[in-house]
Amino acid sequence: MKGMSIKIARLAVLLACGAVALAGCGKKSDQPAASKGQVVARVGEEVVTIQDLENEFRWANVTPDKQKEPETVKGVLGQLVVRKYLLRQAMAAKLDREPGVLLDLLRSREQILENAYLQRTAAAKAPGKADIDRYIANNPTKFAGRKLLSVEQIAFPIGPSTQSFVEANKNAKSLDEIDEKLTAAGIPHGRQMGALNSGDLPPEFYGLIEAKKADDVFFVRSGQNGLFFKVKGQEPRPLEGEAAANLARQLMRADAVKAELGIAAYSANLEAKYEGEYAKIMQPGDSKKN
């Protein structure tokens, strides 16, 4: 507990210094920024700059052509103003001095820096044209052989109570059977037609679908929902040219980030020295033994 208190105290000093520095910078640059048209809104003493707005567009993945649309700007800027307002309320309530909040701030800082490092390291190993062409050729279901599957599906929210239902019904023979059992179990669900892109499915799973029998029912997770579905038809939707190259770059970048994370995990475990009971818990191998 003493060590934790010291850690929190140090973090409080660090964040306080950062806040003072940011506040000082804000006061010094506020007037010049306004004269240059950089300030787009004020919420009490909080200033919203064009840089803040552009950063929100980046986080929301708003494309440049959409960033001038009044409705888009209104939505994004409105949310930003609300956040600035709530920041003022939180600071006035001195929530930034509470131990739990301080630890959450530290965690957010670590996560942002972790992601920035992984993204930069992966970007430094950007693939060449030959690498992209090879990736496209090795993943036909995502590109030249991509298909759009029309499916009849039953969707329901996934949670602790529904996980056992999925396990018990993974070999169901029909959607009618699934529908009846979900209703009997009191699980909210919806049945409708939908579509799946072969490029979004794991190759092994898509292989099972390709080898399907007429009455086969499949299950897949989609975000927070589970889907039992039956394939009704499919049509070719090849992705070629620059569109294929752009998607390949995105997917290869994601793979590179995962690879860098794996390297980091290995290196971190080599350097880590666990203390007390955690040394036994974190030892390599099956922790359930003994």
mmCIF file of C-alpha atoms in Angstrom:
data_model
loop_
_atom_site.group_PDB
_atom_site.id
_atom_site.type_symbol
_atom_site.label_atom_id
_atom_site.label_comp_id
_atom_site.label_asym_id
_atom_site.label_seq_id
_atom_site.Cartn_x
_atom_site.Cartn_y
_atom_site.Cartn_z
ATOM 1 C CA MET A 1 0.000 0.000 0.000
ATOM 2 C CA LYS A 2 2.870 2.349 0.832
ATOM 3 C CA GLY A 3 4.421 1.711 -2.592
ATOM 4 C CA MET A 4 1.097 2.399 -4.270
ATOM 5 C CA SER A 5 0.709 5.668 -2.356
ATOM 6 C CA ILE A 6 4.158 6.788 -3.469
ATOM 7 C CA LYS A 7 3.321 5.886 -7.061
ATOM 8 C CA ILE A 8 0.086 7.863 -6.939
ATOM 9 C CA ALA A 9 1.854 10.828 -5.334
ATOM 10 C CA ARG A 10 4.485 10.853 -8.063
ATOM 11 C CA LEU A 11 1.810 10.610 -10.723
ATOM 12 C CA ALA A 12 -0.078 13.486 -9.120
ATOM 13 C CA VAL A 13 3.041 15.655 -9.298
ATOM 14 C CA LEU A 14 3.659 14.644 -12.912
ATOM 15 C CA LEU A 15 0.098 15.388 -13.992
ATOM 16 C CA ALA A 16 -0.019 18.609 -12.003
ATOM 17 C CA CYS A 17 3.154 19.839 -13.671
ATOM 18 C CA GLY A 18 1.752 18.869 -17.060
ATOM 19 C CA ALA A 19 -1.499 20.664 -16.331
ATOM 20 C CA VAL A 20 0.343 23.818 -15.248
ATOM 21 C CA ALA A 21 2.512 23.699 -18.350
ATOM 22 C CA LEU A 22 -0.483 23.221 -20.626
ATOM 23 C CA ALA A 23 -2.407 25.961 -18.860
ATOM 24 C CA GLY A 24 0.561 28.307 -19.227
ATOM 25 C CA CYS A 25 0.907 27.505 -22.896
ATOM 26 C CA GLY A 26 -2.804 28.038 -23.409
ATOM 27 C CA LYS A 27 -2.753 31.469 -21.802
ATOM 28 C CA LYS A 28 0.265 32.585 -23.798
ATOM 29 C CA SER A 29 -1.013 31.399 -27.155
ATOM 30 C CA ASP A 30 -4.734 32.104 -26.688
ATOM 31 C CA GLN A 31 -4.812 35.622 -28.158
ATOM 32 C CA PRO A 32 -2.519 34.980 -31.135
ATOM 33 C CA ALA A 33 -4.502 31.835 -31.946
ATOM 34 C CA ALA A 34 -7.744 33.828 -31.909
ATOM 35 C CA SER A 35 -6.306 36.455 -34.232
ATOM 36 C CA LYS A 36 -5.280 33.749 -36.689
ATOM 37 C CA GLY A 37 -8.715 32.196 -36.620
ATOM 38 C CA GLN A 38 -7.529 29.048 -34.852
ATOM 39 C CA VAL A 39 -10.148 29.167 -32.072
ATOM 40 C CA VAL A 40 -13.465 27.661 -33.140
ATOM 41 C CA ALA A 41 -15.289 27.691 -29.788
ATOM 42 C CA ARG A 42 -14.962 28.670 -26.137
ATOM 43 C CA VAL A 43 -16.504 26.830 -23.206
ATOM 44 C CA GLY A 44 -15.953 29.083 -20.223
ATOM 45 C CA GLU A 45 -12.169 29.326 -19.972
ATOM 46 C CA GLU A 46 -11.667 26.247 -22.137
ATOM 47 C CA VAL A 47 -10.688 26.902 -25.749
ATOM 48 C CA VAL A 48 -11.479 24.616 -28.691
ATOM 49 C CA THR A 49 -9.030 25.099 -31.561
ATOM 50 C CA ILE A 50 -9.081 24.002 -35.168
ATOM 51 C CA GLN A 51 -6.349 21.520 -34.218
ATOM 52 C CA ASP A 52 -8.670 20.005 -31.599
ATOM 53 C CA LEU A 53 -11.407 19.656 -34.209
ATOM 54 C CA GLU A 54 -9.079 18.108 -36.778
ATOM 55 C CA ASN A 55 -7.895 15.630 -34.184
ATOM 56 C CA GLU A 56 -11.523 14.658 -33.486
ATOM 57 C CA PHE A 57 -12.028 14.074 -37.203
ATOM 58 C CA ARG A 58 -8.984 11.796 -37.134
ATOM 59 C CA TRP A 59 -10.309 9.801 -34.177
ATOM 60 C CA ALA A 60 -13.737 9.502 -35.812
ATOM 61 C CA ASN A 61 -12.205 8.466 -39.179
ATOM 62 C CA VAL A 62 -13.966 11.337 -40.939
ATOM 63 C CA THR A 63 -12.615 11.606 -44.472
ATOM 64 C CA PRO A 64 -11.376 15.026 -45.721
ATOM 65 C CA ASP A 65 -14.319 15.380 -48.113
ATOM 66 C CA LYS A 66 -16.750 15.038 -45.194
ATOM 67 C CA GLN A 67 -14.974 17.474 -42.869
ATOM 68 C CA LYS A 68 -16.601 20.514 -44.491
ATOM 69 C CA GLU A 69 -20.139 19.183 -44.361
ATOM 70 C CA PRO A 70 -22.183 21.261 -41.868
ATOM 71 C CA GLU A 71 -23.940 18.243 -40.322
ATOM 72 C CA THR A 72 -20.649 16.401 -39.774
ATOM 73 C CA VAL A 73 -18.972 19.459 -38.255
ATOM 74 C CA LYS A 74 -21.998 20.113 -36.055
ATOM 75 C CA GLY A 75 -21.985 16.577 -34.666
ATOM 76 C CA VAL A 76 -18.236 16.311 -34.055
ATOM 77 C CA LEU A 77 -17.787 19.848 -32.700
ATOM 78 C CA GLY A 78 -20.861 19.479 -30.482
ATOM 79 C CA GLN A 79 -19.426 16.350 -28.859
ATOM 80 C CA LEU A 80 -16.076 18.078 -28.403
ATOM 81 C CA VAL A 81 -17.718 21.041 -26.670
ATOM 82 C CA VAL A 82 -19.574 18.706 -24.296
ATOM 83 C CA ARG A 83 -16.291 17.002 -23.412
ATOM 84 C CA LYS A 84 -14.606 20.338 -22.716
ATOM 85 C CA TYR A 85 -17.536 21.340 -20.506
ATOM 86 C CA LEU A 86 -17.390 18.087 -18.537
ATOM 87 C CA LEU A 87 -13.621 18.502 -18.206
ATOM 88 C CA ARG A 88 -14.226 21.862 -16.496
ATOM 89 C CA GLN A 89 -16.739 20.289 -14.131
ATOM 90 C CA ALA A 90 -14.387 17.425 -13.295
ATOM 91 C CA MET A 91 -11.461 19.770 -12.642
ATOM 92 C CA ALA A 92 -13.648 22.030 -10.482
ATOM 93 C CA ALA A 93 -14.635 18.957 -8.449
ATOM 94 C CA LYS A 94 -10.890 18.094 -8.182
ATOM 95 C CA LEU A 95 -11.494 14.641 -9.568
ATOM 96 C CA ASP A 96 -8.023 14.739 -11.094
ATOM 97 C CA ARG A 97 -6.625 14.394 -7.558
ATOM 98 C CA GLU A 98 -8.447 11.192 -6.678
ATOM 99 C CA PRO A 99 -6.170 8.108 -6.551
ATOM 100 C CA GLY A 100 -8.401 5.956 -8.759
ATOM 101 C CA VAL A 101 -8.709 8.676 -11.390
ATOM 102 C CA LEU A 102 -4.963 9.295 -11.311
ATOM 103 C CA LEU A 103 -4.304 5.629 -11.976
ATOM 104 C CA ASP A 104 -6.796 5.637 -14.847
ATOM 105 C CA LEU A 105 -5.053 8.674 -16.354
ATOM 106 C CA LEU A 106 -1.707 6.914 -16.108
ATOM 107 C CA ARG A 107 -3.166 3.815 -17.751
ATOM 108 C CA SER A 108 -4.613 5.883 -20.630
ATOM 109 C CA ARG A 109 -1.244 7.586 -21.125
ATOM 110 C CA GLU A 110 0.527 4.228 -21.242
ATOM 111 C CA GLN A 111 -1.979 2.800 -23.731
ATOM 112 C CA ILE A 112 -1.696 5.810 -26.058
ATOM 113 C CA LEU A 113 2.101 5.674 -26.026
ATOM 114 C CA GLU A 114 2.065 1.898 -26.476
ATOM 115 C CA ASN A 115 -0.149 2.180 -29.542
ATOM 116 C CA ALA A 116 1.868 5.083 -30.959
ATOM 117 C CA TYR A 117 5.091 3.073 -30.648
ATOM 118 C CA LEU A 118 3.591 -0.024 -32.294
ATOM 119 C CA GLN A 119 2.079 2.008 -35.147
ATOM 120 C CA ARG A 120 5.324 3.893 -35.802
ATOM 121 C CA THR A 121 7.444 0.744 -35.679
ATOM 122 C CA ALA A 122 5.080 -1.064 -38.045
ATOM 123 C CA ALA A 123 4.972 1.928 -40.409
ATOM 124 C CA ALA A 124 8.772 1.887 -40.634
ATOM 125 C CA LYS A 125 8.485 -1.547 -42.251
ATOM 126 C CA ALA A 126 5.996 -0.521 -44.938
ATOM 127 C CA PRO A 127 5.601 -3.227 -47.615
ATOM 128 C CA GLY A 128 6.745 -2.692 -51.196
ATOM 129 C CA LYS A 129 4.712 -3.371 -54.334
ATOM 130 C CA ALA A 130 6.022 -6.919 -54.636
ATOM 131 C CA ASP A 131 5.006 -7.643 -51.027
ATOM 132 C CA ILE A 132 1.524 -6.233 -51.641
ATOM 133 C CA ASP A 133 1.076 -8.241 -54.849
ATOM 134 C CA ARG A 134 2.186 -11.405 -53.037
ATOM 135 C CA TYR A 135 -0.253 -10.756 -50.168
ATOM 136 C CA ILE A 136 -3.139 -10.247 -52.603
ATOM 137 C CA ALA A 137 -2.269 -13.467 -54.457
ATOM 138 C CA ASN A 138 -2.052 -15.436 -51.195
ATOM 139 C CA ASN A 139 -5.465 -14.221 -49.964
ATOM 140 C CA PRO A 140 -7.878 -14.755 -52.856
ATOM 141 C CA THR A 141 -11.034 -14.739 -50.690
ATOM 142 C CA LYS A 142 -10.268 -11.140 -49.737
ATOM 143 C CA PHE A 143 -9.494 -9.965 -53.269
ATOM 144 C CA ALA A 144 -9.922 -11.634 -56.691
ATOM 145 C CA GLY A 145 -12.030 -14.482 -55.275
ATOM 146 C CA ARG A 146 -14.055 -12.346 -52.890
ATOM 147 C CA LYS A 147 -17.748 -13.240 -52.670
ATOM 148 C CA LEU A 148 -20.829 -11.711 -51.091
ATOM 149 C CA LEU A 149 -22.900 -14.309 -49.270
ATOM 150 C CA SER A 150 -26.637 -13.743 -48.854
ATOM 151 C CA VAL A 151 -27.713 -15.363 -45.602
ATOM 152 C CA GLU A 152 -30.750 -15.865 -43.423
ATOM 153 C CA GLN A 153 -29.637 -15.085 -39.889
ATOM 154 C CA ILE A 154 -30.732 -14.982 -36.284
ATOM 155 C CA ALA A 155 -28.920 -12.342 -34.239
ATOM 156 C CA PHE A 156 -28.830 -12.046 -30.446
ATOM 157 C CA PRO A 157 -26.591 -10.293 -27.878
ATOM 158 C CA ILE A 158 -23.631 -12.316 -26.596
ATOM 159 C CA GLY A 159 -23.076 -12.414 -22.828
ATOM 160 C CA PRO A 160 -22.377 -14.832 -19.970
ATOM 161 C CA SER A 161 -25.954 -16.114 -20.067
ATOM 162 C CA THR A 162 -25.975 -16.752 -23.819
ATOM 163 C CA GLN A 163 -22.527 -18.323 -24.164
ATOM 164 C CA SER A 164 -23.800 -21.637 -22.794
ATOM 165 C CA PHE A 165 -26.675 -21.478 -25.312
ATOM 166 C CA VAL A 166 -24.177 -21.157 -28.174
ATOM 167 C CA GLU A 167 -22.205 -24.186 -26.951
ATOM 168 C CA ALA A 168 -25.350 -26.273 -26.526
ATOM 169 C CA ASN A 169 -26.674 -25.467 -29.997
ATOM 170 C CA LYS A 170 -23.577 -25.315 -32.183
ATOM 171 C CA ASN A 171 -24.730 -28.483 -33.974
ATOM 172 C CA ALA A 172 -28.297 -27.284 -34.555
ATOM 173 C CA LYS A 173 -29.889 -28.560 -37.769
ATOM 174 C CA SER A 174 -32.103 -25.594 -38.641
ATOM 175 C CA LEU A 175 -32.759 -21.931 -37.910
ATOM 176 C CA ASP A 176 -36.306 -22.834 -36.876
ATOM 177 C CA GLU A 177 -34.827 -24.990 -34.111
ATOM 178 C CA ILE A 178 -32.586 -22.111 -32.972
ATOM 179 C CA ASP A 179 -35.487 -19.669 -33.105
ATOM 180 C CA GLU A 180 -37.691 -21.884 -30.941
ATOM 181 C CA LYS A 181 -34.971 -22.491 -28.357
ATOM 182 C CA LEU A 182 -34.073 -18.800 -28.084
ATOM 183 C CA THR A 183 -37.741 -17.971 -27.550
ATOM 184 C CA ALA A 184 -38.106 -20.711 -24.924
ATOM 185 C CA ALA A 185 -34.993 -19.440 -23.127
ATOM 186 C CA GLY A 186 -36.303 -15.864 -23.110
ATOM 187 C CA ILE A 187 -33.306 -14.564 -25.076
ATOM 188 C CA PRO A 188 -34.132 -11.493 -27.230
ATOM 189 C CA HIS A 189 -33.270 -12.088 -30.883
ATOM 190 C CA GLY A 190 -34.128 -11.073 -34.414
ATOM 191 C CA ARG A 191 -34.447 -13.088 -37.620
ATOM 192 C CA GLN A 192 -33.817 -11.506 -40.989
ATOM 193 C CA MET A 193 -31.912 -11.681 -44.261
ATOM 194 C CA GLY A 194 -28.380 -10.322 -44.321
ATOM 195 C CA ALA A 195 -25.040 -10.448 -46.137
ATOM 196 C CA LEU A 196 -21.518 -11.569 -45.284
ATOM 197 C CA ASN A 197 -18.305 -10.700 -47.106
ATOM 198 C CA SER A 198 -15.949 -13.647 -47.621
ATOM 199 C CA GLY A 199 -13.030 -11.279 -47.082
ATOM 200 C CA ASP A 200 -14.161 -10.609 -43.515
ATOM 201 C CA LEU A 201 -14.220 -14.291 -42.553
ATOM 202 C CA PRO A 202 -11.244 -16.392 -41.389
ATOM 203 C CA PRO A 203 -10.052 -18.581 -44.306
ATOM 204 C CA GLU A 204 -10.620 -21.798 -42.347
ATOM 205 C CA PHE A 205 -14.194 -20.816 -41.505
ATOM 206 C CA TYR A 206 -14.923 -19.739 -45.070
ATOM 207 C CA GLY A 207 -13.589 -23.115 -46.218
ATOM 208 C CA LEU A 208 -16.251 -24.811 -44.071
ATOM 209 C CA ILE A 209 -18.922 -22.628 -45.648
ATOM 210 C CA GLU A 210 -17.692 -23.476 -49.151
ATOM 211 C CA ALA A 211 -17.929 -27.186 -48.299
ATOM 212 C CA LYS A 212 -21.408 -26.744 -46.799
ATOM 213 C CA LYS A 213 -24.376 -28.994 -47.228
ATOM 214 C CA ALA A 214 -27.745 -27.535 -48.139
ATOM 215 C CA ASP A 215 -29.077 -27.498 -44.570
ATOM 216 C CA ASP A 216 -25.893 -26.532 -42.695
ATOM 217 C CA VAL A 217 -26.274 -23.873 -39.990
ATOM 218 C CA PHE A 218 -23.210 -21.842 -38.948
ATOM 219 C CA PHE A 219 -22.402 -19.589 -36.022
ATOM 220 C CA VAL A 220 -20.178 -16.502 -36.007
ATOM 221 C CA ARG A 221 -19.575 -13.570 -33.664
ATOM 222 C CA SER A 222 -20.220 -10.088 -35.003
ATOM 223 C CA GLY A 223 -19.203 -7.387 -32.525
ATOM 224 C CA GLN A 224 -21.347 -7.745 -29.400
ATOM 225 C CA ASN A 225 -23.768 -10.104 -31.153
ATOM 226 C CA GLY A 226 -23.861 -13.751 -32.094
ATOM 227 C CA LEU A 227 -25.228 -14.897 -35.462
ATOM 228 C CA PHE A 228 -26.634 -18.273 -36.387
ATOM 229 C CA PHE A 229 -26.987 -18.241 -40.162
ATOM 230 C CA LYS A 230 -27.701 -20.305 -43.232
ATOM 231 C CA VAL A 231 -26.242 -19.456 -46.642
ATOM 232 C CA LYS A 232 -28.931 -18.835 -49.255
ATOM 233 C CA GLY A 233 -26.725 -17.785 -52.155
ATOM 234 C CA GLN A 234 -23.494 -16.080 -53.177
ATOM 235 C CA GLU A 235 -22.163 -13.855 -55.930
ATOM 236 C CA PRO A 236 -18.649 -12.832 -56.983
ATOM 237 C CA ARG A 237 -17.473 -9.446 -55.689
ATOM 238 C CA PRO A 238 -13.799 -9.263 -56.725
ATOM 239 C CA LEU A 239 -11.638 -6.472 -55.365
ATOM 240 C CA GLU A 240 -8.906 -5.431 -57.757
ATOM 241 C CA GLY A 241 -6.589 -2.609 -58.742
ATOM 242 C CA GLU A 242 -5.851 0.276 -56.390
ATOM 243 C CA ALA A 243 -8.748 -0.615 -54.094
ATOM 244 C CA ALA A 244 -7.202 -4.054 -53.543
ATOM 245 C CA ALA A 245 -3.767 -2.539 -52.947
ATOM 246 C CA ASN A 246 -5.140 -0.088 -50.374
ATOM 247 C CA LEU A 247 -6.949 -2.844 -48.465
ATOM 248 C CA ALA A 248 -3.838 -5.040 -48.611
ATOM 249 C CA ARG A 249 -1.771 -2.220 -47.073
ATOM 250 C CA GLN A 250 -4.280 -1.837 -44.225
ATOM 251 C CA LEU A 251 -4.385 -5.567 -43.502
ATOM 252 C CA MET A 252 -0.605 -5.911 -43.712
ATOM 253 C CA ARG A 253 -0.212 -2.934 -41.386
ATOM 254 C CA ALA A 254 -2.527 -4.622 -38.869
ATOM 255 C CA ASP A 255 -0.519 -7.855 -39.168
ATOM 256 C CA ALA A 256 2.717 -5.907 -38.666
ATOM 257 C CA VAL A 257 1.330 -4.298 -35.491
ATOM 258 C CA LYS A 258 0.373 -7.733 -34.147
ATOM 259 C CA ALA A 259 3.864 -9.017 -34.951
ATOM 260 C CA GLU A 260 5.491 -6.068 -33.160
ATOM 261 C CA LEU A 261 3.233 -6.672 -30.166
ATOM 262 C CA GLY A 262 4.326 -10.307 -30.087
ATOM 263 C CA ILE A 263 7.986 -9.290 -30.140
ATOM 264 C CA ALA A 264 7.344 -6.758 -27.375
ATOM 265 C CA ALA A 265 5.551 -9.367 -25.246
ATOM 266 C CA TYR A 266 8.496 -11.769 -25.601
ATOM 267 C CA SER A 267 11.054 -9.063 -24.759
ATOM 268 C CA ALA A 268 9.000 -7.769 -21.829
ATOM 269 C CA ASN A 269 8.753 -11.248 -20.317
ATOM 270 C CA LEU A 270 12.519 -11.654 -20.609
ATOM 271 C CA GLU A 271 13.094 -8.416 -18.686
ATOM 272 C CA ALA A 272 10.288 -8.811 -16.145
ATOM 273 C CA LYS A 273 11.114 -10.015 -12.629
ATOM 274 C CA TYR A 274 7.991 -10.935 -10.706
ATOM 275 C CA GLU A 275 7.906 -10.665 -6.930
ATOM 276 C CA GLY A 276 6.401 -12.792 -4.145
ATOM 277 C CA GLU A 277 3.475 -15.059 -5.049
ATOM 278 C CA TYR A 278 3.334 -13.554 -8.539
ATOM 279 C CA ALA A 279 6.677 -15.148 -9.382
ATOM 280 C CA LYS A 280 4.996 -18.560 -9.101
ATOM 281 C CA ILE A 281 1.796 -17.492 -10.857
ATOM 282 C CA MET A 282 3.677 -16.007 -13.815
ATOM 283 C CA GLN A 283 6.197 -18.796 -14.288
ATOM 284 C CA PRO A 284 6.217 -20.390 -17.794
ATOM 285 C CA GLY A 285 4.062 -23.451 -18.293
ATOM 286 C CA ASP A 286 0.716 -24.553 -16.920
ATOM 287 C CA SER A 287 -0.074 -22.522 -13.789
ATOM 288 C CA LYS A 288 -2.722 -25.059 -12.817
ATOM 289 C CA LYS A 289 -0.126 -27.694 -12.064
ATOM 290 C CA ASN A 290 0.717 -28.529 -8.473
#
